[in-house]
Amino acid sequence: NAGVTQTPKFQVLKTGQSMTLQCAQDMNHEYMSWYRQDPGMGLRLIHYSVGAGITDQGEVPNGYNVSRSTTEDFPLRLLSAAPSQTSVYFCASSYLLAVTYEQYFGPGTRLTVT
Amino acid sequence: QQPVQSPQAVILREGEDAVINCSSSKALYSVHWYRQKHGEAPVFLMILLKGGEQKGHDKISASFNEKKQQSSLYLTASQLSYSGTYFCGTEAQGGSEKLVFGKGTKLTVNP
């Protein structure tokens, strides 16, 4: 099992450019989420999905789009990059059945917007 | 609303104990605990569901007081490997995975 994979690991964008951060998991987890982490701010939820075809907004969704066409993939699209979107982005997948819960994070994408 | 973690930082010697607290002003369904080492992804430690059940994981355990909307993480006989930043994530609605995280508690364990 590869777990949760994210690509790219690093990215530099110019203001106004768009790009897609990729996230994939091979554990057949229903839930997937995208977080951003800024220094001293902890993790903030951008968007999440409770299953294929179902997505919802988190705490800081503006400027980002997601879709979930398959259980495995959950890409995050930056529509028009801004310097305020410079951050580390983590994708996570999780599974809940009765009292059994597991969650795994991908290694992260470090994004700089100039 | 973001949960409040305390303390913000703690320094221990190997073998000492520590308690990290997480408080919310909202009614909670669950509290999640994570450890993150510098430059790495967070690692999920445990989840506490409504019901106040205490959980354990090696020498790390946690409790959840749903009446007070508070959770505490207990690290017993700390090891060097416990160093890192600990985050709590709170969920108000069961099954939503809509987590709100605290700002973290930086734990340093020295020899």
PDB file of C-alpha atoms in Angstrom:
ATOM      1  CA  ASN A   1       0.000   0.000   0.000  1.00  0.00           C
ATOM      2  CA  ALA A   2       1.274   3.451  -0.898  1.00  0.00           C
ATOM      3  CA  GLY A   3      -1.153   5.123   1.558  1.00  0.00           C
ATOM      4  CA  VAL A   4      -1.847   8.758   0.640  1.00  0.00           C
ATOM      5  CA  THR A   5       0.257  10.254  -2.130  1.00  0.00           C
ATOM      6  CA  GLN A   6       0.478  13.907  -3.116  1.00  0.00           C
ATOM      7  CA  THR A   7       2.071  15.545  -6.107  1.00  0.00           C
ATOM      8  CA  PRO A   8       3.946  17.746  -6.573  1.00  0.00           C
ATOM      9  CA  LYS A   9       6.088  18.008  -3.417  1.00  0.00           C
ATOM     10  CA  PHE A  10       7.092  21.596  -4.188  1.00  0.00           C
ATOM     11  CA  GLN A  11       5.601  24.217  -6.493  1.00  0.00           C
ATOM     12  CA  VAL A  12       6.255  27.869  -7.252  1.00  0.00           C
ATOM     13  CA  LEU A  13       3.511  29.827  -8.994  1.00  0.00           C
ATOM     14  CA  LYS A  14       3.160  33.382 -10.168  1.00  0.00           C
ATOM     15  CA  THR A  15       0.152  35.407  -9.043  1.00  0.00           C
ATOM     16  CA  GLY A  16      -2.832  34.655 -11.255  1.00  0.00           C
ATOM     17  CA  GLN A  17      -1.671  31.228 -12.423  1.00  0.00           C
ATOM     18  CA  SER A  18      -3.828  28.178 -11.834  1.00  0.00           C
ATOM     19  CA  MET A  19      -2.799  24.663 -10.942  1.00  0.00           C
ATOM     20  CA  THR A  20      -4.063  21.364  -9.551  1.00  0.00           C
ATOM     21  CA  LEU A  21      -2.621  19.600  -6.523  1.00  0.00           C
ATOM     22  CA  GLN A  22      -3.079  15.863  -6.845  1.00  0.00           C
ATOM     23  CA  CYS A  23      -4.044  13.512  -4.022  1.00  0.00           C
ATOM     24  CA  ALA A  24      -4.637   9.769  -4.231  1.00  0.00           C
ATOM     25  CA  GLN A  25      -5.211   7.011  -1.687  1.00  0.00           C
ATOM     26  CA  ASP A  26      -5.244   3.244  -2.133  1.00  0.00           C
ATOM     27  CA  MET A  27      -6.954   2.250   1.126  1.00  0.00           C
ATOM     28  CA  ASN A  28     -10.546   2.532  -0.135  1.00  0.00           C
ATOM     29  CA  HIS A  29     -11.277   5.223   2.463  1.00  0.00           C
ATOM     30  CA  GLU A  30     -14.583   7.041   2.123  1.00  0.00           C
ATOM     31  CA  TYR A  31     -13.475  10.341   3.596  1.00  0.00           C
ATOM     32  CA  MET A  32     -10.883  12.642   2.081  1.00  0.00           C
ATOM     33  CA  SER A  33      -9.899  16.170   3.076  1.00  0.00           C
ATOM     34  CA  TRP A  34      -7.621  19.017   2.102  1.00  0.00           C
ATOM     35  CA  TYR A  35      -5.904  21.197   4.708  1.00  0.00           C
ATOM     36  CA  ARG A  36      -3.536  24.101   4.576  1.00  0.00           C
ATOM     37  CA  GLN A  37      -0.987  24.778   7.279  1.00  0.00           C
ATOM     38  CA  ASP A  38       0.509  28.202   7.834  1.00  0.00           C
ATOM     39  CA  PRO A  39       3.139  28.936  10.509  1.00  0.00           C
ATOM     40  CA  GLY A  40       1.518  29.246  13.942  1.00  0.00           C
ATOM     41  CA  MET A  41      -1.979  28.608  12.556  1.00  0.00           C
ATOM     42  CA  GLY A  42      -2.371  24.863  12.875  1.00  0.00           C
ATOM     43  CA  LEU A  43      -4.309  23.047  10.160  1.00  0.00           C
ATOM     44  CA  ARG A  44      -7.292  24.623   8.452  1.00  0.00           C
ATOM     45  CA  LEU A  45      -9.814  22.611   6.468  1.00  0.00           C
ATOM     46  CA  ILE A  46     -10.284  23.762   2.875  1.00  0.00           C
ATOM     47  CA  HIS A  47     -12.689  21.173   1.401  1.00  0.00           C
ATOM     48  CA  TYR A  48     -13.691  17.652   2.283  1.00  0.00           C
ATOM     49  CA  SER A  49     -15.538  14.715   0.786  1.00  0.00           C
ATOM     50  CA  VAL A  50     -17.553  11.961   2.462  1.00  0.00           C
ATOM     51  CA  GLY A  51     -17.643   9.802  -0.666  1.00  0.00           C
ATOM     52  CA  ALA A  52     -17.325   9.811  -4.438  1.00  0.00           C
ATOM     53  CA  GLY A  53     -19.482  12.561  -5.939  1.00  0.00           C
ATOM     54  CA  ILE A  54     -19.954  14.370  -2.604  1.00  0.00           C
ATOM     55  CA  THR A  55     -17.888  17.379  -1.548  1.00  0.00           C
ATOM     56  CA  ASP A  56     -18.393  20.216   0.908  1.00  0.00           C
ATOM     57  CA  GLN A  57     -16.649  23.367   2.032  1.00  0.00           C
ATOM     58  CA  GLY A  58     -14.457  23.603   5.069  1.00  0.00           C
ATOM     59  CA  GLU A  59     -13.218  26.586   7.002  1.00  0.00           C
ATOM     60  CA  VAL A  60     -11.252  28.348   4.214  1.00  0.00           C
ATOM     61  CA  PRO A  61     -12.681  27.303   0.803  1.00  0.00           C
ATOM     62  CA  ASN A  62     -12.357  30.584  -1.126  1.00  0.00           C
ATOM     63  CA  GLY A  63     -10.037  30.378  -4.127  1.00  0.00           C
ATOM     64  CA  TYR A  64     -10.107  26.568  -4.253  1.00  0.00           C
ATOM     65  CA  ASN A  65     -12.222  23.980  -6.055  1.00  0.00           C
ATOM     66  CA  VAL A  66     -12.435  20.219  -5.591  1.00  0.00           C
ATOM     67  CA  SER A  67     -14.162  17.286  -7.200  1.00  0.00           C
ATOM     68  CA  ARG A  68     -14.337  13.594  -6.285  1.00  0.00           C
ATOM     69  CA  SER A  69     -15.170  11.449  -9.263  1.00  0.00           C
ATOM     70  CA  THR A  70     -13.566   8.299  -7.816  1.00  0.00           C
ATOM     71  CA  THR A  71     -12.969   6.961  -4.293  1.00  0.00           C
ATOM     72  CA  GLU A  72      -9.207   7.113  -4.848  1.00  0.00           C
ATOM     73  CA  ASP A  73      -8.636  10.649  -6.135  1.00  0.00           C
ATOM     74  CA  PHE A  74      -9.347  14.066  -4.654  1.00  0.00           C
ATOM     75  CA  PRO A  75      -7.619  16.874  -6.604  1.00  0.00           C
ATOM     76  CA  LEU A  76      -7.497  20.454  -5.320  1.00  0.00           C
ATOM     77  CA  ARG A  77      -7.593  23.243  -7.898  1.00  0.00           C
ATOM     78  CA  LEU A  78      -6.263  26.728  -7.304  1.00  0.00           C
ATOM     79  CA  LEU A  79      -8.224  28.944  -9.645  1.00  0.00           C
ATOM     80  CA  SER A  80      -6.077  32.103  -9.673  1.00  0.00           C
ATOM     81  CA  ALA A  81      -3.142  31.885  -7.292  1.00  0.00           C
ATOM     82  CA  ALA A  82      -2.546  34.687  -4.777  1.00  0.00           C
ATOM     83  CA  PRO A  83       0.408  35.244  -2.400  1.00  0.00           C
ATOM     84  CA  SER A  84      -1.982  34.541   0.514  1.00  0.00           C
ATOM     85  CA  GLN A  85      -2.194  30.962  -0.743  1.00  0.00           C
ATOM     86  CA  THR A  86       1.478  30.362  -0.003  1.00  0.00           C
ATOM     87  CA  SER A  87       1.295  27.473   2.435  1.00  0.00           C
ATOM     88  CA  VAL A  88       1.854  23.772   2.981  1.00  0.00           C
ATOM     89  CA  TYR A  89      -1.069  21.710   1.728  1.00  0.00           C
ATOM     90  CA  PHE A  90      -1.923  18.323   3.205  1.00  0.00           C
ATOM     91  CA  CYS A  91      -4.381  15.800   1.888  1.00  0.00           C
ATOM     92  CA  ALA A  92      -5.832  13.215   4.275  1.00  0.00           C
ATOM     93  CA  SER A  93      -8.009  10.161   3.975  1.00  0.00           C
ATOM     94  CA  SER A  94      -9.949   8.476   6.759  1.00  0.00           C
ATOM     95  CA  TYR A  95     -12.226   5.597   7.574  1.00  0.00           C
ATOM     96  CA  LEU A  96     -14.869   5.257  10.265  1.00  0.00           C
ATOM     97  CA  LEU A  97     -16.787   2.097  11.075  1.00  0.00           C
ATOM     98  CA  ALA A  98     -18.511   1.887  14.463  1.00  0.00           C
ATOM     99  CA  VAL A  99     -15.689   2.799  16.889  1.00  0.00           C
ATOM    100  CA  THR A 100     -12.868   1.982  14.508  1.00  0.00           C
ATOM    101  CA  TYR A 101     -11.286   5.046  13.001  1.00  0.00           C
ATOM    102  CA  GLU A 102      -8.063   5.563  11.080  1.00  0.00           C
ATOM    103  CA  GLN A 103      -6.694   8.591   9.298  1.00  0.00           C
ATOM    104  CA  TYR A 104      -3.577   9.139   7.218  1.00  0.00           C
ATOM    105  CA  PHE A 105      -2.004  12.275   5.809  1.00  0.00           C
ATOM    106  CA  GLY A 106      -0.052  12.629   2.621  1.00  0.00           C
ATOM    107  CA  PRO A 107       3.500  14.057   2.768  1.00  0.00           C
ATOM    108  CA  GLY A 108       2.348  17.559   1.776  1.00  0.00           C
ATOM    109  CA  THR A 109       2.860  20.031  -1.048  1.00  0.00           C
ATOM    110  CA  ARG A 110       4.849  23.168  -0.328  1.00  0.00           C
ATOM    111  CA  LEU A 111       3.413  25.952  -2.467  1.00  0.00           C
ATOM    112  CA  THR A 112       4.928  29.405  -2.924  1.00  0.00           C
ATOM    113  CA  VAL A 113       3.048  32.108  -4.826  1.00  0.00           C
ATOM    114  CA  THR A 114       5.130  35.086  -5.908  1.00  0.00           C
TER     115      THR A 114
ATOM    116  CA  GLN B   1     -14.691  28.115  16.465  1.00  0.00           C
ATOM    117  CA  GLN B   2     -11.074  27.122  16.935  1.00  0.00           C
ATOM    118  CA  PRO B   3     -10.406  25.040  20.057  1.00  0.00           C
ATOM    119  CA  VAL B   4      -7.915  26.472  22.535  1.00  0.00           C
ATOM    120  CA  GLN B   5      -4.898  24.388  23.439  1.00  0.00           C
ATOM    121  CA  SER B   6      -2.775  24.822  26.544  1.00  0.00           C
ATOM    122  CA  PRO B   7       0.029  25.104  27.251  1.00  0.00           C
ATOM    123  CA  GLN B   8       1.493  26.554  24.047  1.00  0.00           C
ATOM    124  CA  ALA B   9       4.829  24.913  24.759  1.00  0.00           C
ATOM    125  CA  VAL B  10       6.331  22.568  27.300  1.00  0.00           C
ATOM    126  CA  ILE B  11       9.858  21.320  27.900  1.00  0.00           C
ATOM    127  CA  LEU B  12      10.430  18.034  29.678  1.00  0.00           C
ATOM    128  CA  ARG B  13      13.286  15.775  30.650  1.00  0.00           C
ATOM    129  CA  GLU B  14      13.074  12.194  29.472  1.00  0.00           C
ATOM    130  CA  GLY B  15      10.856  10.197  31.826  1.00  0.00           C
ATOM    131  CA  GLU B  16       8.714  13.116  32.978  1.00  0.00           C
ATOM    132  CA  ASP B  17       4.967  13.376  32.405  1.00  0.00           C
ATOM    133  CA  ALA B  18       2.968  16.028  30.567  1.00  0.00           C
ATOM    134  CA  VAL B  19      -0.669  16.979  30.063  1.00  0.00           C
ATOM    135  CA  ILE B  20      -1.953  18.921  27.063  1.00  0.00           C
ATOM    136  CA  ASN B  21      -5.446  20.394  27.155  1.00  0.00           C
ATOM    137  CA  CYS B  22      -7.932  21.234  24.424  1.00  0.00           C
ATOM    138  CA  SER B  23     -11.074  23.288  25.102  1.00  0.00           C
ATOM    139  CA  SER B  24     -13.953  24.209  22.839  1.00  0.00           C
ATOM    140  CA  SER B  25     -16.840  26.632  23.270  1.00  0.00           C
ATOM    141  CA  LYS B  26     -19.046  24.418  21.067  1.00  0.00           C
ATOM    142  CA  ALA B  27     -20.720  21.097  21.819  1.00  0.00           C
ATOM    143  CA  LEU B  28     -18.506  18.390  20.401  1.00  0.00           C
ATOM    144  CA  TYR B  29     -19.067  14.984  18.875  1.00  0.00           C
ATOM    145  CA  SER B  30     -15.431  13.956  18.834  1.00  0.00           C
ATOM    146  CA  VAL B  31     -11.883  15.080  19.550  1.00  0.00           C
ATOM    147  CA  HIS B  32      -8.904  13.902  17.506  1.00  0.00           C
ATOM    148  CA  TRP B  33      -5.268  14.108  18.610  1.00  0.00           C
ATOM    149  CA  TYR B  34      -2.219  14.336  16.348  1.00  0.00           C
ATOM    150  CA  ARG B  35       1.555  14.665  16.620  1.00  0.00           C
ATOM    151  CA  GLN B  36       3.598  16.454  13.989  1.00  0.00           C
ATOM    152  CA  LYS B  37       7.364  16.516  13.784  1.00  0.00           C
ATOM    153  CA  HIS B  38       9.106  19.417  12.106  1.00  0.00           C
ATOM    154  CA  GLY B  39       8.865  19.259   8.327  1.00  0.00           C
ATOM    155  CA  GLU B  40       6.644  16.177   8.362  1.00  0.00           C
ATOM    156  CA  ALA B  41       2.945  15.435   7.979  1.00  0.00           C
ATOM    157  CA  PRO B  42       0.721  15.130  11.054  1.00  0.00           C
ATOM    158  CA  VAL B  43       0.253  11.629  12.438  1.00  0.00           C
ATOM    159  CA  PHE B  44      -3.113  10.620  13.863  1.00  0.00           C
ATOM    160  CA  LEU B  45      -2.838   9.373  17.473  1.00  0.00           C
ATOM    161  CA  MET B  46      -6.380   8.727  18.638  1.00  0.00           C
ATOM    162  CA  ILE B  47     -10.022   9.751  18.510  1.00  0.00           C
ATOM    163  CA  LEU B  48     -12.354  10.257  21.441  1.00  0.00           C
ATOM    164  CA  LEU B  49     -16.051  10.080  20.782  1.00  0.00           C
ATOM    165  CA  LYS B  50     -18.888  11.560  22.775  1.00  0.00           C
ATOM    166  CA  GLY B  51     -19.247   9.419  25.886  1.00  0.00           C
ATOM    167  CA  GLY B  52     -16.166  10.452  27.848  1.00  0.00           C
ATOM    168  CA  GLU B  53     -14.255   7.258  27.158  1.00  0.00           C
ATOM    169  CA  GLN B  54     -10.561   7.398  27.897  1.00  0.00           C
ATOM    170  CA  LYS B  55      -8.290   5.931  25.268  1.00  0.00           C
ATOM    171  CA  GLY B  56      -4.705   4.762  25.408  1.00  0.00           C
ATOM    172  CA  HIS B  57      -1.904   4.210  22.959  1.00  0.00           C
ATOM    173  CA  ASP B  58       1.299   2.873  24.539  1.00  0.00           C
ATOM    174  CA  LYS B  59       2.119   5.504  27.220  1.00  0.00           C
ATOM    175  CA  ILE B  60      -0.059   8.162  25.628  1.00  0.00           C
ATOM    176  CA  SER B  61      -3.685   8.364  26.684  1.00  0.00           C
ATOM    177  CA  ALA B  62      -6.507  10.877  26.448  1.00  0.00           C
ATOM    178  CA  SER B  63      -9.843  11.718  27.996  1.00  0.00           C
ATOM    179  CA  PHE B  64     -12.883  13.651  26.817  1.00  0.00           C
ATOM    180  CA  ASN B  65     -15.239  15.496  29.146  1.00  0.00           C
ATOM    181  CA  GLU B  66     -18.205  16.232  26.902  1.00  0.00           C
ATOM    182  CA  LYS B  67     -19.994  18.290  29.552  1.00  0.00           C
ATOM    183  CA  LYS B  68     -17.076  20.716  29.701  1.00  0.00           C
ATOM    184  CA  GLN B  69     -16.172  20.279  25.997  1.00  0.00           C
ATOM    185  CA  GLN B  70     -12.608  19.556  27.062  1.00  0.00           C
ATOM    186  CA  SER B  71     -10.098  16.902  26.182  1.00  0.00           C
ATOM    187  CA  SER B  72      -6.729  16.177  27.740  1.00  0.00           C
ATOM    188  CA  LEU B  73      -3.784  14.256  26.309  1.00  0.00           C
ATOM    189  CA  TYR B  74      -1.557  12.518  28.862  1.00  0.00           C
ATOM    190  CA  LEU B  75       2.033  11.627  28.029  1.00  0.00           C
ATOM    191  CA  THR B  76       3.553   9.353  30.642  1.00  0.00           C
ATOM    192  CA  ALA B  77       7.266   8.674  31.134  1.00  0.00           C
ATOM    193  CA  SER B  78       8.086  10.740  28.068  1.00  0.00           C
ATOM    194  CA  GLN B  79      10.624   9.551  25.527  1.00  0.00           C
ATOM    195  CA  LEU B  80      12.793  11.591  23.163  1.00  0.00           C
ATOM    196  CA  SER B  81      10.569  10.413  20.306  1.00  0.00           C
ATOM    197  CA  TYR B  82       7.587  12.212  21.855  1.00  0.00           C
ATOM    198  CA  SER B  83       9.029  15.582  20.842  1.00  0.00           C
ATOM    199  CA  GLY B  84       6.916  17.443  18.312  1.00  0.00           C
ATOM    200  CA  THR B  85       3.853  19.607  18.070  1.00  0.00           C
ATOM    201  CA  TYR B  86       0.575  18.147  19.283  1.00  0.00           C
ATOM    202  CA  PHE B  87      -2.714  19.259  17.763  1.00  0.00           C
ATOM    203  CA  CYS B  88      -6.275  18.589  18.748  1.00  0.00           C
ATOM    204  CA  GLY B  89      -8.963  18.576  16.084  1.00  0.00           C
ATOM    205  CA  THR B  90     -12.611  18.912  17.078  1.00  0.00           C
ATOM    206  CA  GLU B  91     -15.719  17.745  15.262  1.00  0.00           C
ATOM    207  CA  ALA B  92     -19.121  19.208  16.123  1.00  0.00           C
ATOM    208  CA  GLN B  93     -21.244  17.021  13.875  1.00  0.00           C
ATOM    209  CA  GLY B  94     -20.804  13.281  13.922  1.00  0.00           C
ATOM    210  CA  GLY B  95     -19.617  11.642  10.719  1.00  0.00           C
ATOM    211  CA  SER B  96     -18.923  14.929   8.964  1.00  0.00           C
ATOM    212  CA  GLU B  97     -15.112  14.871   9.143  1.00  0.00           C
ATOM    213  CA  LYS B  98     -15.387  18.659   9.387  1.00  0.00           C
ATOM    214  CA  LEU B  99     -12.496  19.159  11.796  1.00  0.00           C
ATOM    215  CA  VAL B 100     -11.346  22.424  13.370  1.00  0.00           C
ATOM    216  CA  PHE B 101      -7.812  22.352  14.752  1.00  0.00           C
ATOM    217  CA  GLY B 102      -6.160  24.087  17.662  1.00  0.00           C
ATOM    218  CA  LYS B 103      -2.915  26.014  17.176  1.00  0.00           C
ATOM    219  CA  GLY B 104      -0.838  23.267  18.680  1.00  0.00           C
ATOM    220  CA  THR B 105       1.355  22.592  21.710  1.00  0.00           C
ATOM    221  CA  LYS B 106       5.076  22.265  21.114  1.00  0.00           C
ATOM    222  CA  LEU B 107       6.574  19.518  23.258  1.00  0.00           C
ATOM    223  CA  THR B 108      10.328  19.211  23.643  1.00  0.00           C
ATOM    224  CA  VAL B 109      11.783  16.218  25.461  1.00  0.00           C
ATOM    225  CA  ASN B 110      15.423  16.573  26.452  1.00  0.00           C
ATOM    226  CA  PRO B 111      17.785  13.780  27.582  1.00  0.00           C
TER     227      PRO B 111
END
